[in-house]
């Protein structure tokens, strides 16, 4: 049965197609090697089948009706390489999104982000994005060093990245007056500290970016990069990667980018609203093969630990099965079972994840927000009342801080403390499972 109340939510759409998978990537995507040698023409973009676009649109409509979505607060089109979408395909998706529910426009207009890879940035792709209603582009640069890019078999070159950044700065940011973000990675193999610092400085000073995500390279098990490190064909040091990231943080802050989350930096007022949905444990719908979504019940209703159970799902990565299911007519009066894995989020799990995600942000967690959501006290979860409690101990080490006055204090980790986030989370006395 449909809910009686109307809801606002965010929407994530996964486009699991790319020209070539980078060696470090463990996200679900299907490389289209045949497209890699053909440049950036329309034939490349035919790699995304129309059946997949139709399935995504049907899934969006289904969830919007099931959860009675009144408006979309934010939309994020990720992948894969979403910029492989043809202009017609992108417009089709955006039109179906608006048909399912309007974009929020009160106070702040809905943030609508699309990822792009440098090699697929053209005047045509920028114009198509603007026409479709995209207002924020996130471009995956990763490094401005050809040796580092080649070491992980990244498809684009530094020249292509610079050309893309110049074009985006000149048209997307200056002409269209829209937002621009870039991703960078510290610690790629063959990346020297000097080259990394020079590249990040260039990124900050030469282009019209208002947001930069700076990640430390994580070597994921099962990826080609992990296998090459294990067999000794690639040399890599986690300690060196961490040192590079720290030097990168200083560069970003020197150029006016404020760290507001573990890996994210923004000019004032330009924080990613969509990603904040994840960090604040708000509901979002995930559509597309391999996409995940989470829906939380009304925290103000009676339930375990002060909140009703939530639901998390992850769609199948079998693209054929995904397309086949959504190609069938769906009954509107029943909650069907799409090909996906689901997990019920108990009250205790939600409380643990709220802390786990909330302390990723430099502003931390509001005790009033925690109390309102869980009908419980944040200081109890952090054993603040005990002299040897977790938060008190971290405060004494200058790794945590409390600002404001009760009953609405803000609990947060310091700039030093956030570097030890995993250790902090391990010490939280609240178990993740009931």
Coordinates of C-alpha atoms in Angstrom, one line a residue:
X1 CA 0.0 0.0 0.0
X2 CA 1.1 3.5 -0.7
X3 CA 2.0 5.8 2.2
X4 CA -0.7 8.3 3.2
X5 CA 1.8 11.2 3.4
X6 CA 3.8 12.9 0.6
X7 CA 7.6 12.8 0.8
X8 CA 10.6 14.6 -0.6
X9 CA 13.6 12.5 -1.5
X10 CA 16.8 12.4 -3.4
X11 CA 17.4 10.2 -6.5
X12 CA 20.5 8.4 -7.6
X13 CA 20.7 6.9 -11.1
X14 CA 23.4 4.5 -12.1
X15 CA 24.7 4.3 -15.7
X16 CA 26.9 1.2 -15.5
X17 CA 28.6 1.6 -18.9
X18 CA 32.1 3.0 -19.6
X19 CA 34.6 2.8 -22.4
X20 CA 37.3 1.2 -20.2
X21 CA 37.5 0.3 -16.5
X22 CA 40.4 1.8 -14.6
X23 CA 42.6 -0.6 -12.7
X24 CA 41.6 0.7 -9.2
X25 CA 37.8 0.8 -9.8
X26 CA 35.6 -1.6 -8.0
X27 CA 32.3 0.1 -8.7
X28 CA 29.9 -1.9 -10.8
X29 CA 30.3 -1.0 -14.5
X30 CA 30.6 -2.8 -17.8
X31 CA 33.4 -1.6 -20.0
X32 CA 32.7 -1.1 -23.6
X33 CA 36.1 -1.7 -25.1
X34 CA 34.9 -1.4 -28.6
X35 CA 34.1 2.3 -28.0
X36 CA 37.6 3.1 -26.7
X37 CA 39.1 3.7 -30.2
X38 CA 36.4 5.7 -31.8
X39 CA 36.7 9.1 -30.2
X40 CA 33.7 11.0 -28.8
X41 CA 31.2 10.7 -31.6
X42 CA 27.6 9.7 -31.4
X43 CA 28.4 6.0 -32.3
X44 CA 30.3 5.7 -29.0
X45 CA 27.1 6.7 -27.2
X46 CA 25.1 3.9 -28.7
X47 CA 26.9 1.7 -26.2
X48 CA 24.1 2.4 -23.8
X49 CA 21.1 0.4 -25.0
X50 CA 17.7 2.1 -25.2
X51 CA 16.2 -0.9 -23.3
X52 CA 18.3 0.2 -20.3
X53 CA 17.1 3.8 -20.5
X54 CA 13.5 2.5 -20.6
X55 CA 14.0 0.3 -17.6
X56 CA 15.5 3.2 -15.5
X57 CA 12.6 5.4 -16.4
X58 CA 10.0 2.7 -15.4
X59 CA 11.8 2.1 -12.1
X60 CA 11.9 5.9 -11.3
X61 CA 8.2 6.1 -11.9
X62 CA 7.5 3.1 -9.8
X63 CA 9.3 4.3 -6.7
X64 CA 8.0 7.8 -7.0
X65 CA 4.5 6.4 -6.9
X66 CA 5.2 3.8 -4.2
X67 CA 6.8 6.4 -1.8
X68 CA 4.5 9.2 -3.0
X69 CA 7.3 11.5 -3.8
X70 CA 6.2 15.2 -3.8
X71 CA 9.5 16.6 -5.0
X72 CA 13.1 15.7 -5.7
X73 CA 15.6 17.5 -3.5
X74 CA 18.6 16.4 -5.4
X75 CA 19.5 14.1 -8.3
X76 CA 22.8 12.5 -9.1
X77 CA 23.6 10.6 -12.3
X78 CA 26.7 8.5 -11.8
X79 CA 28.4 5.5 -13.2
X80 CA 30.2 4.2 -15.1
X81 CA 30.4 7.1 -17.5
X82 CA 27.0 8.9 -17.7
X83 CA 28.4 11.3 -20.3
X84 CA 28.2 8.4 -22.7
X85 CA 24.4 9.1 -22.7
X86 CA 23.3 10.6 -26.0
X87 CA 21.5 14.0 -25.7
X88 CA 18.2 12.3 -26.5
X89 CA 18.8 9.7 -23.8
X90 CA 19.7 12.2 -21.2
X91 CA 16.6 14.3 -22.0
X92 CA 14.4 11.2 -21.8
X93 CA 15.7 10.4 -18.3
X94 CA 15.3 14.0 -17.1
X95 CA 11.8 14.3 -18.6
X96 CA 10.7 11.1 -16.9
X97 CA 12.2 12.3 -13.6
X98 CA 10.1 15.5 -13.8
X99 CA 7.1 13.5 -14.9
X100 CA 7.4 11.2 -11.8
X101 CA 7.7 14.2 -9.4
X102 CA 8.7 17.9 -9.8
X103 CA 12.2 19.2 -8.9
X104 CA 12.2 21.1 -5.6
X105 CA 12.3 24.8 -6.2
X106 CA 11.5 26.4 -2.8
X107 CA 14.4 28.1 -1.0
X108 CA 17.1 26.3 -3.1
X109 CA 16.5 24.7 -6.5
X110 CA 17.2 21.0 -6.6
X111 CA 20.8 20.1 -7.2
X112 CA 21.1 18.0 -10.4
X113 CA 24.6 16.5 -10.9
X114 CA 26.0 14.4 -13.7
X115 CA 29.4 12.8 -13.7
X116 CA 31.6 13.3 -16.8
X117 CA 35.0 11.9 -17.8
X118 CA 37.4 14.4 -19.5
X119 CA 37.6 12.5 -22.8
X120 CA 33.8 12.9 -23.3
X121 CA 33.6 16.6 -22.5
X122 CA 32.7 18.5 -25.7
X123 CA 30.8 21.7 -26.5
X124 CA 27.9 19.4 -27.6
X125 CA 27.9 17.4 -24.3
X126 CA 27.9 20.6 -22.2
X127 CA 25.1 22.1 -24.2
X128 CA 23.1 18.9 -23.9
X129 CA 23.6 18.8 -20.2
X130 CA 22.4 22.4 -19.7
X131 CA 19.4 21.8 -22.0
X132 CA 18.4 18.7 -20.0
X133 CA 18.4 20.6 -16.7
X134 CA 21.8 19.5 -15.2
X135 CA 23.1 22.3 -13.0
X136 CA 26.2 20.6 -11.6
X137 CA 28.9 18.6 -13.4
X138 CA 31.4 16.5 -11.5
X139 CA 34.4 15.7 -13.7
X140 CA 36.8 12.8 -12.9
X141 CA 40.3 14.2 -13.3
X142 CA 42.1 11.9 -10.8
X143 CA 45.6 13.2 -11.7
X144 CA 47.4 15.8 -13.9
X145 CA 50.3 13.4 -14.5
X146 CA 50.4 11.1 -17.5
X147 CA 52.6 8.6 -15.8
X148 CA 50.2 8.2 -12.9
X149 CA 47.2 8.0 -15.3
X150 CA 48.9 5.4 -17.5
X151 CA 49.9 3.4 -14.4
X152 CA 46.2 2.6 -13.7
X153 CA 45.3 2.4 -17.4
X154 CA 43.2 5.6 -17.2
X155 CA 41.7 6.3 -20.6
X156 CA 42.3 10.0 -20.9
X157 CA 45.6 12.0 -21.0
X158 CA 46.6 15.1 -19.1
X159 CA 46.0 17.2 -22.3
X160 CA 42.5 15.9 -22.6
X161 CA 41.9 16.7 -18.9
X162 CA 43.2 20.3 -19.3
X163 CA 41.2 20.8 -22.5
X164 CA 38.1 19.6 -20.7
X165 CA 38.7 21.8 -17.7
X166 CA 39.3 24.8 -19.8
X167 CA 36.1 24.2 -21.8
X168 CA 34.0 23.6 -18.7
X169 CA 35.4 26.7 -17.0
X170 CA 34.7 28.8 -20.1
X171 CA 31.3 27.6 -21.0
X172 CA 29.7 25.6 -18.1
X173 CA 30.9 27.8 -15.3
X174 CA 31.3 31.2 -16.9
X175 CA 28.6 31.2 -19.7
X176 CA 26.0 29.0 -18.2
X177 CA 26.7 30.0 -14.6
X178 CA 26.5 26.5 -13.3
X179 CA 28.5 24.6 -10.7
X180 CA 31.6 22.5 -11.4
X181 CA 33.3 19.9 -9.3
X182 CA 36.4 17.7 -9.9
X183 CA 37.7 14.4 -8.4
X184 CA 41.4 13.9 -7.6
X185 CA 43.2 10.9 -6.1
X186 CA 46.3 11.0 -3.9
X187 CA 48.8 8.2 -4.1
X188 CA 48.3 6.7 -7.6
X189 CA 51.3 4.5 -8.6
X190 CA 54.1 6.4 -10.3
X191 CA 52.7 9.7 -8.9
X192 CA 55.5 11.7 -7.3
X193 CA 54.7 14.1 -4.4
X194 CA 56.0 17.1 -6.5
X195 CA 53.8 16.2 -9.5
X196 CA 50.8 15.6 -7.3
X197 CA 51.2 19.0 -5.6
X198 CA 51.8 20.8 -8.9
X199 CA 48.7 19.2 -10.4
X200 CA 46.4 20.0 -7.5
X201 CA 47.7 23.6 -7.4
X202 CA 47.0 23.9 -11.1
X203 CA 43.5 22.5 -10.6
X204 CA 42.7 25.0 -7.8
X205 CA 44.2 28.1 -9.4
X206 CA 43.6 27.7 -13.2
X207 CA 40.0 26.5 -13.5
X208 CA 36.5 27.6 -12.3
X209 CA 35.9 24.9 -9.7
X210 CA 33.8 25.4 -6.6
X211 CA 34.2 21.9 -5.3
X212 CA 36.9 19.3 -5.2
X213 CA 36.8 15.7 -3.9
X214 CA 40.3 14.5 -2.8
X215 CA 40.5 10.8 -2.1
X216 CA 43.4 8.7 -1.0
X217 CA 43.8 5.7 -3.3
X218 CA 42.2 2.7 -1.8
X219 CA 43.4 -0.6 -3.2
X220 CA 40.3 -2.7 -3.4
X221 CA 40.6 -6.5 -3.3
X222 CA 40.0 -8.2 -6.6
X223 CA 40.8 -5.2 -8.8
X224 CA 43.6 -5.4 -11.4
X225 CA 45.6 -2.9 -9.4
X226 CA 45.4 -5.0 -6.3
X227 CA 46.7 -8.1 -8.2
X228 CA 49.6 -6.1 -9.8
X229 CA 50.6 -4.8 -6.3
X230 CA 50.4 -8.3 -4.9
X231 CA 52.6 -9.8 -7.6
X232 CA 55.2 -7.0 -7.3
X233 CA 54.7 -5.6 -10.8
X234 CA 53.6 -2.3 -9.2
X235 CA 55.1 -0.5 -6.2
X236 CA 52.8 1.3 -4.0
X237 CA 52.9 2.7 -0.4
X238 CA 49.8 3.5 1.7
X239 CA 51.9 5.7 3.9
X240 CA 53.1 7.7 1.0
X241 CA 49.5 8.1 -0.3
X242 CA 48.4 9.4 3.1
X243 CA 51.3 11.9 3.2
X244 CA 50.3 13.1 -0.3
X245 CA 46.7 13.6 0.8
X246 CA 47.7 15.6 3.8
X247 CA 49.8 17.9 1.6
X248 CA 46.9 18.1 -0.8
X249 CA 44.5 19.2 2.0
X250 CA 46.9 22.1 2.8
X251 CA 46.9 23.2 -0.9
X252 CA 43.1 23.1 -1.1
X253 CA 42.7 25.2 2.0
X254 CA 45.3 27.7 0.9
X255 CA 43.1 28.2 -2.2
X256 CA 39.9 28.8 -0.4
X257 CA 38.4 25.3 -0.4
X258 CA 37.0 24.4 3.0
X259 CA 37.1 20.8 4.1
X260 CA 33.5 19.9 5.2
X261 CA 33.8 16.1 5.0
X262 CA 36.6 13.5 5.1
X263 CA 37.3 13.7 1.4
X264 CA 35.4 16.8 0.2
X265 CA 36.3 20.4 0.0
X266 CA 34.2 23.3 -1.3
X267 CA 34.1 27.1 -1.7
X268 CA 31.6 28.7 0.8
X269 CA 28.0 27.6 0.0
X270 CA 29.1 25.1 -2.6
X271 CA 29.0 21.8 -0.6
X272 CA 27.4 18.8 -2.4
X273 CA 23.8 18.7 -1.2
X274 CA 23.3 15.3 -2.7
X275 CA 26.2 13.7 -0.9
X276 CA 25.1 15.3 2.3
X277 CA 21.9 13.2 2.1
X278 CA 24.1 10.1 2.5
X279 CA 26.1 11.6 5.4
X280 CA 22.9 12.7 7.3
X281 CA 21.2 9.3 6.7
X282 CA 18.3 10.8 4.7
X283 CA 16.1 8.8 2.4
X284 CA 17.2 8.4 -1.3
X285 CA 16.0 6.2 -4.1
X286 CA 18.5 4.3 -6.2
X287 CA 17.6 3.3 -9.7
X288 CA 19.6 1.4 -12.3
X289 CA 21.5 -1.9 -12.3
X290 CA 23.7 -2.1 -9.3
X291 CA 22.2 1.0 -7.7
X292 CA 21.5 1.2 -4.0
X293 CA 18.8 3.1 -2.2
X294 CA 17.7 3.6 1.4
X295 CA 14.3 4.5 2.8
X296 CA 13.9 5.4 6.5
X297 CA 10.6 5.4 8.3
X298 CA 9.3 8.4 10.2
X299 CA 11.7 8.7 13.2
X300 CA 9.0 10.5 15.2
X301 CA 6.7 7.4 15.3
X302 CA 7.0 4.9 18.0
X303 CA 9.4 2.0 17.1
X304 CA 12.5 0.3 18.2
X305 CA 15.1 2.7 19.6
X306 CA 12.7 5.6 18.9
X307 CA 12.4 5.0 15.1
X308 CA 10.7 2.8 12.7
X309 CA 12.7 0.2 10.7
X310 CA 14.1 1.4 7.4
X311 CA 14.9 -0.5 4.1
X312 CA 18.0 -0.6 2.1
X313 CA 18.2 -2.2 -1.3
X314 CA 20.9 -3.0 -3.9
X315 CA 19.7 -3.7 -7.5
X316 CA 21.0 -6.7 -9.4
X317 CA 24.1 -6.2 -11.5
X318 CA 22.7 -8.5 -14.1
X319 CA 21.7 -5.9 -16.7
X320 CA 19.7 -8.3 -18.8
X321 CA 17.6 -9.4 -15.7
X322 CA 17.2 -5.7 -14.7
X323 CA 15.9 -4.7 -18.1
X324 CA 13.7 -7.7 -18.4
X325 CA 11.9 -7.1 -15.1
X326 CA 11.2 -3.4 -15.8
X327 CA 10.1 -4.1 -19.3
X328 CA 7.0 -5.9 -18.0
X329 CA 3.8 -4.1 -17.1
X330 CA 3.8 -3.4 -13.3
X331 CA 0.8 -3.5 -11.0
X332 CA 0.2 -0.2 -9.3
X333 CA -1.6 -1.5 -6.3
X334 CA 1.1 -4.0 -5.1
X335 CA 4.6 -3.7 -3.9
X336 CA 6.4 -5.9 -6.3
X337 CA 9.8 -7.6 -5.8
X338 CA 12.3 -6.2 -8.3
X339 CA 15.6 -8.2 -8.8
X340 CA 17.5 -6.7 -5.8
X341 CA 18.9 -7.6 -2.4
X342 CA 17.2 -6.0 0.6
X343 CA 18.1 -5.3 4.2
X344 CA 15.9 -4.1 7.0
X345 CA 17.5 -1.3 9.0
X346 CA 16.7 -1.8 12.6
X347 CA 16.7 1.1 15.1
X348 CA 20.1 0.1 16.5
X349 CA 21.6 -0.2 13.0
X350 CA 20.3 3.3 12.1
X351 CA 21.7 4.8 15.2
X352 CA 25.1 3.3 14.5
X353 CA 25.1 4.4 10.9
X354 CA 23.9 7.9 11.9
X355 CA 27.1 8.2 14.0
X356 CA 29.3 6.5 11.4
X357 CA 28.2 8.9 8.6
X358 CA 27.6 12.0 10.7
X359 CA 31.1 12.1 12.1
X360 CA 32.5 12.1 8.5
X361 CA 31.4 15.7 8.4
X362 CA 33.6 18.4 10.0
X363 CA 30.5 20.0 11.6
X364 CA 29.7 16.7 13.2
X365 CA 26.3 15.8 14.7
X366 CA 23.7 18.0 16.4
X367 CA 22.4 16.5 19.7
X368 CA 19.0 18.0 19.1
X369 CA 18.7 16.3 15.7
X370 CA 19.8 13.0 17.2
X371 CA 17.2 13.4 20.0
X372 CA 14.5 14.3 17.5
X373 CA 15.2 11.3 15.3
X374 CA 15.9 8.6 17.8
X375 CA 14.2 9.8 21.0
X376 CA 17.6 9.2 22.7
X377 CA 20.5 11.3 23.9
X378 CA 23.7 11.6 21.9
X379 CA 25.8 12.0 25.0
X380 CA 24.6 8.5 26.1
X381 CA 25.7 6.9 22.8
X382 CA 29.1 8.5 23.2
X383 CA 29.4 7.8 27.0
X384 CA 30.0 11.4 27.5
X385 CA 28.9 11.3 31.1
X386 CA 31.7 9.0 32.1
X387 CA 35.2 10.5 32.8
X388 CA 36.8 7.8 30.7
X389 CA 34.0 7.8 28.1
X390 CA 34.8 7.8 24.4
X391 CA 34.1 11.4 23.6
X392 CA 35.7 12.7 26.8
X393 CA 38.9 10.7 26.0
X394 CA 39.0 12.1 22.5
X395 CA 38.5 15.6 23.8
X396 CA 41.4 15.3 26.1
X397 CA 43.6 14.3 23.2
X398 CA 42.3 17.3 21.2
X399 CA 40.7 15.0 18.6
X400 CA 37.1 15.9 19.3
X401 CA 35.2 19.0 20.3
X402 CA 31.8 20.2 21.5
X403 CA 30.4 23.6 20.5
X404 CA 27.2 25.4 21.4
X405 CA 25.1 25.0 24.5
X406 CA 22.7 22.2 25.6
X407 CA 20.2 21.1 24.5
X408 CA 21.6 21.8 21.0
X409 CA 25.3 21.2 21.2
X410 CA 27.3 20.1 18.2
X411 CA 29.6 17.1 18.6
X412 CA 32.4 16.8 16.1
X413 CA 35.9 15.5 15.4
X414 CA 38.7 18.0 15.0
X415 CA 40.8 18.2 11.8
X416 CA 43.3 15.9 13.4
X417 CA 40.6 13.6 14.8
X418 CA 38.8 13.1 11.5
X419 CA 42.0 11.5 10.1
X420 CA 41.4 8.8 12.7
X421 CA 37.8 8.4 12.0
X422 CA 37.9 4.6 11.6
X423 CA 39.5 4.2 15.0
X424 CA 36.9 6.5 16.5
X425 CA 34.1 4.4 15.0
X426 CA 35.6 1.2 16.3
X427 CA 35.5 2.6 19.8
X428 CA 31.8 3.6 19.7
X429 CA 30.1 1.4 22.3
X430 CA 26.9 1.1 20.2
X431 CA 26.8 -2.2 18.3
X432 CA 25.9 -1.9 14.6
X433 CA 23.5 -4.9 14.8
X434 CA 20.8 -5.7 17.3

